[in-house]
Amino acid sequence: PFPGGSCILTVDAAPARYTGSTGRRGDDGRKGGKCVELLICCAILLVTVVLVFLSARHSLRTMDENAGRAMKQISAHLSTRFDAVLALLEVAQGYAGENMAALAEQLRLRRRVIGPLSTPEEVRQQEQLLDDVLAAVSTTADRHPGLRADEAYSRLFGTSDCCEQMLRTSRLLYNDAVTRLDRAVRSFPTSWAARLCGVKRRQHWEA
């Protein structure tokens, strides 16, 4: 109490300043929490993209390898057929020596290696070459009945026909593998992975 019945109250401003500092710290904390959440979301998104890419790349490579294996199987049957036709020409040389020897030499020179990346057109050219040679041998056998009656001639001709049947089956397997690969190359997200990995569509075997 002071004279005159009045009193003077003093107010400390420090608590007000403390409250304001606490509010700024709270805002900073909320902003920091949002940044952490954003970083976590970005990390999850990045991991998801990487996993999708790796999965797509694995699938593409598997399908491309399947198509390559199917072409290698075609190559194996075609090689067996080549060997049978060359052996057939050796048998035919006993009846028409010079002509069959020249044909055998031409066949060896025009023979090509078929690998996993070969195209159906390359295989078709090799098959056409064999068909032409077999037609020539058959014509020779018509002029030489002894050749047609030869047991080795019949056996080797049968081997060639058997290889052709196996080639038909391998073509179906190849087309199935190529269809799966082409569908994946055209579809998202594997199409994106295909461009990055360099996996391309393959040529179908047309009848």
Tab-separated table of C-alpha atoms in Angstrom:
chain	number	residue	atom	x	y	z
A	1	PRO	CA	0.000	0.000	0.000
A	2	PHE	CA	1.072	3.502	-0.851
A	3	PRO	CA	-0.186	6.871	0.297
A	4	GLY	CA	-3.499	7.768	-1.265
A	5	GLY	CA	-4.755	4.175	-1.158
A	6	SER	CA	-3.324	3.211	-4.539
A	7	CYS	CA	-0.897	0.533	-5.435
A	8	ILE	CA	1.356	-0.040	-8.429
A	9	LEU	CA	1.427	-3.448	-10.133
A	10	THR	CA	4.387	-4.491	-12.198
A	11	VAL	CA	4.107	-7.068	-14.998
A	12	ASP	CA	7.082	-9.102	-16.035
A	13	ALA	CA	7.231	-9.333	-19.816
A	14	ALA	CA	9.574	-12.336	-19.763
A	15	PRO	CA	6.810	-14.992	-19.757
A	16	ALA	CA	5.323	-13.465	-22.922
A	17	ARG	CA	8.686	-13.625	-24.640
A	18	TYR	CA	9.119	-17.283	-23.539
A	19	THR	CA	5.671	-18.207	-24.914
A	20	GLY	CA	6.524	-16.726	-28.292
A	21	SER	CA	9.755	-18.751	-28.507
A	22	THR	CA	7.896	-21.939	-27.663
A	23	GLY	CA	5.439	-21.294	-30.500
A	24	ARG	CA	8.221	-20.875	-33.047
A	25	ARG	CA	9.853	-24.073	-31.870
A	26	GLY	CA	6.547	-25.904	-32.281
A	27	ASP	CA	6.172	-24.640	-35.869
A	28	ASP	CA	9.743	-25.650	-36.653
A	29	GLY	CA	9.104	-29.112	-35.204
A	30	ARG	CA	6.002	-29.592	-37.354
A	31	LYS	CA	7.862	-28.457	-40.472
A	32	GLY	CA	10.717	-30.811	-39.660
A	33	GLY	CA	8.279	-33.691	-39.222
A	34	LYS	CA	6.730	-32.996	-42.625
A	35	CYS	CA	10.167	-32.983	-44.256
A	36	VAL	CA	10.980	-36.343	-42.699
A	37	GLU	CA	7.662	-37.769	-43.930
A	38	LEU	CA	8.356	-36.431	-47.422
A	39	LEU	CA	11.812	-37.981	-47.441
A	40	ILE	CA	10.403	-41.321	-46.302
A	41	CYS	CA	7.759	-41.224	-49.058
A	42	CYS	CA	10.414	-40.415	-51.666
A	43	ALA	CA	12.613	-43.252	-50.402
A	44	ILE	CA	9.702	-45.715	-50.540
A	45	LEU	CA	8.828	-44.555	-54.058
A	46	LEU	CA	12.437	-44.910	-55.200
A	47	VAL	CA	12.744	-48.398	-53.739
A	48	THR	CA	9.464	-49.402	-55.400
A	49	VAL	CA	10.626	-48.129	-58.801
A	50	VAL	CA	13.934	-49.959	-58.463
A	51	LEU	CA	12.219	-53.209	-57.473
A	52	VAL	CA	9.754	-52.951	-60.366
A	53	PHE	CA	12.612	-52.292	-62.783
A	54	LEU	CA	14.662	-55.236	-61.512
A	55	SER	CA	11.667	-57.538	-61.713
A	56	ALA	CA	10.819	-56.377	-65.235
A	57	ARG	CA	14.430	-56.748	-66.357
A	58	HIS	CA	14.589	-60.294	-64.991
A	59	SER	CA	11.348	-61.229	-66.747
A	60	LEU	CA	12.516	-59.736	-70.038
A	61	ARG	CA	15.851	-61.485	-69.921
A	62	THR	CA	14.186	-64.793	-69.111
A	63	MET	CA	11.772	-64.462	-72.039
A	64	ASP	CA	14.556	-63.374	-74.391
A	65	GLU	CA	16.667	-66.342	-73.301
A	66	ASN	CA	13.707	-68.672	-73.873
A	67	ALA	CA	13.379	-67.386	-77.421
A	68	GLY	CA	17.125	-67.826	-77.913
A	69	ARG	CA	16.988	-71.389	-76.607
A	70	ALA	CA	14.128	-72.181	-78.980
A	71	MET	CA	16.219	-70.877	-81.889
A	72	LYS	CA	19.175	-72.975	-80.707
A	73	GLN	CA	16.909	-76.034	-80.728
A	74	ILE	CA	15.941	-75.199	-84.308
A	75	SER	CA	19.646	-74.901	-85.103
A	76	ALA	CA	20.339	-78.350	-83.641
A	77	HIS	CA	17.628	-80.025	-85.734
A	78	LEU	CA	18.727	-78.145	-88.826
A	79	SER	CA	22.338	-79.196	-88.281
A	80	THR	CA	21.279	-82.837	-87.966
A	81	ARG	CA	19.337	-82.518	-91.203
A	82	PHE	CA	22.363	-81.001	-92.941
A	83	ASP	CA	24.517	-83.931	-91.822
A	84	ALA	CA	21.924	-86.413	-93.061
A	85	VAL	CA	21.707	-84.728	-96.477
A	86	LEU	CA	25.505	-84.617	-96.820
A	87	ALA	CA	25.664	-88.317	-95.969
A	88	LEU	CA	22.917	-88.928	-98.514
A	89	LEU	CA	24.987	-87.132	-101.164
A	90	GLU	CA	27.931	-89.393	-100.381
A	91	VAL	CA	25.723	-92.402	-101.000
A	92	ALA	CA	24.470	-90.854	-104.243
A	93	GLN	CA	28.024	-90.271	-105.446
A	94	GLY	CA	28.302	-94.007	-106.016
A	95	TYR	CA	25.669	-93.664	-108.743
A	96	ALA	CA	26.190	-90.120	-110.085
A	97	GLY	CA	29.616	-89.200	-108.804
A	98	GLU	CA	30.526	-85.854	-110.329
A	99	ASN	CA	27.112	-84.253	-110.070
A	100	MET	CA	26.576	-85.312	-106.470
A	101	ALA	CA	30.096	-84.301	-105.443
A	102	ALA	CA	29.587	-80.823	-106.898
A	103	LEU	CA	26.237	-80.570	-105.131
A	104	ALA	CA	27.786	-81.597	-101.818
A	105	GLU	CA	30.539	-78.990	-102.199
A	106	GLN	CA	27.978	-76.299	-102.980
A	107	LEU	CA	25.956	-77.305	-99.915
A	108	ARG	CA	28.997	-77.023	-97.640
A	109	LEU	CA	29.861	-73.594	-98.995
A	110	ARG	CA	26.351	-72.210	-98.555
A	111	ARG	CA	25.793	-73.691	-95.122
A	112	ARG	CA	25.461	-71.053	-92.406
A	113	VAL	CA	25.641	-71.268	-88.615
A	114	ILE	CA	22.294	-70.608	-86.905
A	115	GLY	CA	22.600	-69.117	-83.425
A	116	PRO	CA	20.302	-67.757	-80.685
A	117	LEU	CA	20.023	-64.366	-82.410
A	118	SER	CA	19.372	-65.728	-85.902
A	119	THR	CA	16.117	-64.833	-87.632
A	120	PRO	CA	13.466	-67.157	-89.054
A	121	GLU	CA	14.323	-65.833	-92.510
A	122	GLU	CA	17.913	-67.062	-92.162
A	123	VAL	CA	16.655	-70.485	-91.111
A	124	ARG	CA	14.168	-70.522	-93.980
A	125	GLN	CA	16.950	-69.904	-96.482
A	126	GLN	CA	18.911	-72.842	-95.109
A	127	GLU	CA	15.863	-75.092	-95.240
A	128	GLN	CA	15.191	-74.064	-98.827
A	129	LEU	CA	18.773	-74.974	-99.695
A	130	LEU	CA	18.282	-78.446	-98.222
A	131	ASP	CA	14.964	-78.904	-100.002
A	132	ASP	CA	16.574	-78.039	-103.345
A	133	VAL	CA	19.377	-80.529	-102.769
A	134	LEU	CA	16.955	-83.276	-101.750
A	135	ALA	CA	14.893	-82.619	-104.861
A	136	ALA	CA	18.023	-83.031	-106.991
A	137	VAL	CA	18.929	-86.267	-105.210
A	138	SER	CA	15.403	-87.597	-105.682
A	139	THR	CA	15.580	-86.822	-109.388
A	140	THR	CA	18.895	-88.671	-109.564
A	141	ALA	CA	17.338	-91.649	-107.780
A	142	ASP	CA	14.610	-91.762	-110.428
A	143	ARG	CA	17.304	-92.250	-113.068
A	144	HIS	CA	19.206	-94.772	-110.944
A	145	PRO	CA	16.857	-97.392	-109.456
A	146	GLY	CA	19.742	-98.907	-107.542
A	147	LEU	CA	20.138	-95.690	-105.564
A	148	ARG	CA	16.504	-95.644	-104.527
A	149	ALA	CA	16.746	-99.282	-103.494
A	150	ASP	CA	19.834	-98.607	-101.411
A	151	GLU	CA	19.152	-99.135	-97.701
A	152	ALA	CA	21.359	-96.187	-96.708
A	153	TYR	CA	19.433	-93.938	-99.100
A	154	SER	CA	16.099	-94.825	-97.497
A	155	ARG	CA	17.473	-94.497	-93.978
A	156	LEU	CA	19.038	-91.072	-94.578
A	157	PHE	CA	15.965	-89.776	-96.346
A	158	GLY	CA	13.929	-90.898	-93.339
A	159	THR	CA	16.337	-89.092	-90.994
A	160	SER	CA	15.889	-85.887	-92.990
A	161	ASP	CA	12.102	-86.198	-92.815
A	162	CYS	CA	12.249	-86.839	-89.060
A	163	CYS	CA	14.363	-83.706	-88.577
A	164	GLU	CA	11.838	-81.695	-90.567
A	165	GLN	CA	9.038	-82.848	-88.265
A	166	MET	CA	11.064	-81.862	-85.203
A	167	LEU	CA	11.750	-78.494	-86.815
A	168	ARG	CA	8.005	-77.894	-87.121
A	169	THR	CA	7.583	-78.511	-83.400
A	170	SER	CA	10.523	-76.239	-82.561
A	171	ARG	CA	9.026	-73.473	-84.705
A	172	LEU	CA	5.848	-73.579	-82.625
A	173	LEU	CA	7.864	-73.333	-79.401
A	174	TYR	CA	9.867	-70.453	-80.858
A	175	ASN	CA	6.735	-68.562	-81.883
A	176	ASP	CA	5.240	-69.024	-78.423
A	177	ALA	CA	8.382	-67.660	-76.754
A	178	VAL	CA	8.561	-64.716	-79.175
A	179	THR	CA	4.881	-63.887	-78.636
A	180	ARG	CA	5.418	-63.675	-74.873
A	181	LEU	CA	8.510	-61.519	-75.342
A	182	ASP	CA	6.851	-59.131	-77.796
A	183	ARG	CA	3.842	-58.720	-75.530
A	184	ALA	CA	6.132	-57.781	-72.645
A	185	VAL	CA	8.155	-55.349	-74.768
A	186	ARG	CA	4.971	-53.518	-75.742
A	187	SER	CA	3.463	-53.430	-72.229
A	188	PHE	CA	4.265	-51.039	-69.353
A	189	PRO	CA	6.358	-51.212	-67.175
A	190	THR	CA	8.361	-53.900	-68.984
A	191	SER	CA	8.451	-51.722	-72.109
A	192	TRP	CA	10.342	-49.099	-70.094
A	193	ALA	CA	12.792	-51.706	-68.824
A	194	ALA	CA	13.186	-53.112	-72.350
A	195	ARG	CA	14.343	-49.752	-73.688
A	196	LEU	CA	16.853	-49.365	-70.860
A	197	CYS	CA	18.176	-52.929	-71.190
A	198	GLY	CA	18.208	-53.023	-74.992
A	199	VAL	CA	15.800	-55.952	-75.270
A	200	LYS	CA	14.044	-55.862	-78.627
A	201	ARG	CA	11.202	-57.674	-80.312
A	202	ARG	CA	11.978	-60.773	-82.356
A	203	GLN	CA	10.684	-61.827	-85.732
A	204	HIS	CA	7.846	-64.340	-85.722
A	205	TRP	CA	7.940	-67.517	-87.749
A	206	GLU	CA	5.228	-67.129	-90.376
A	207	ALA	CA	3.653	-70.155	-92.006
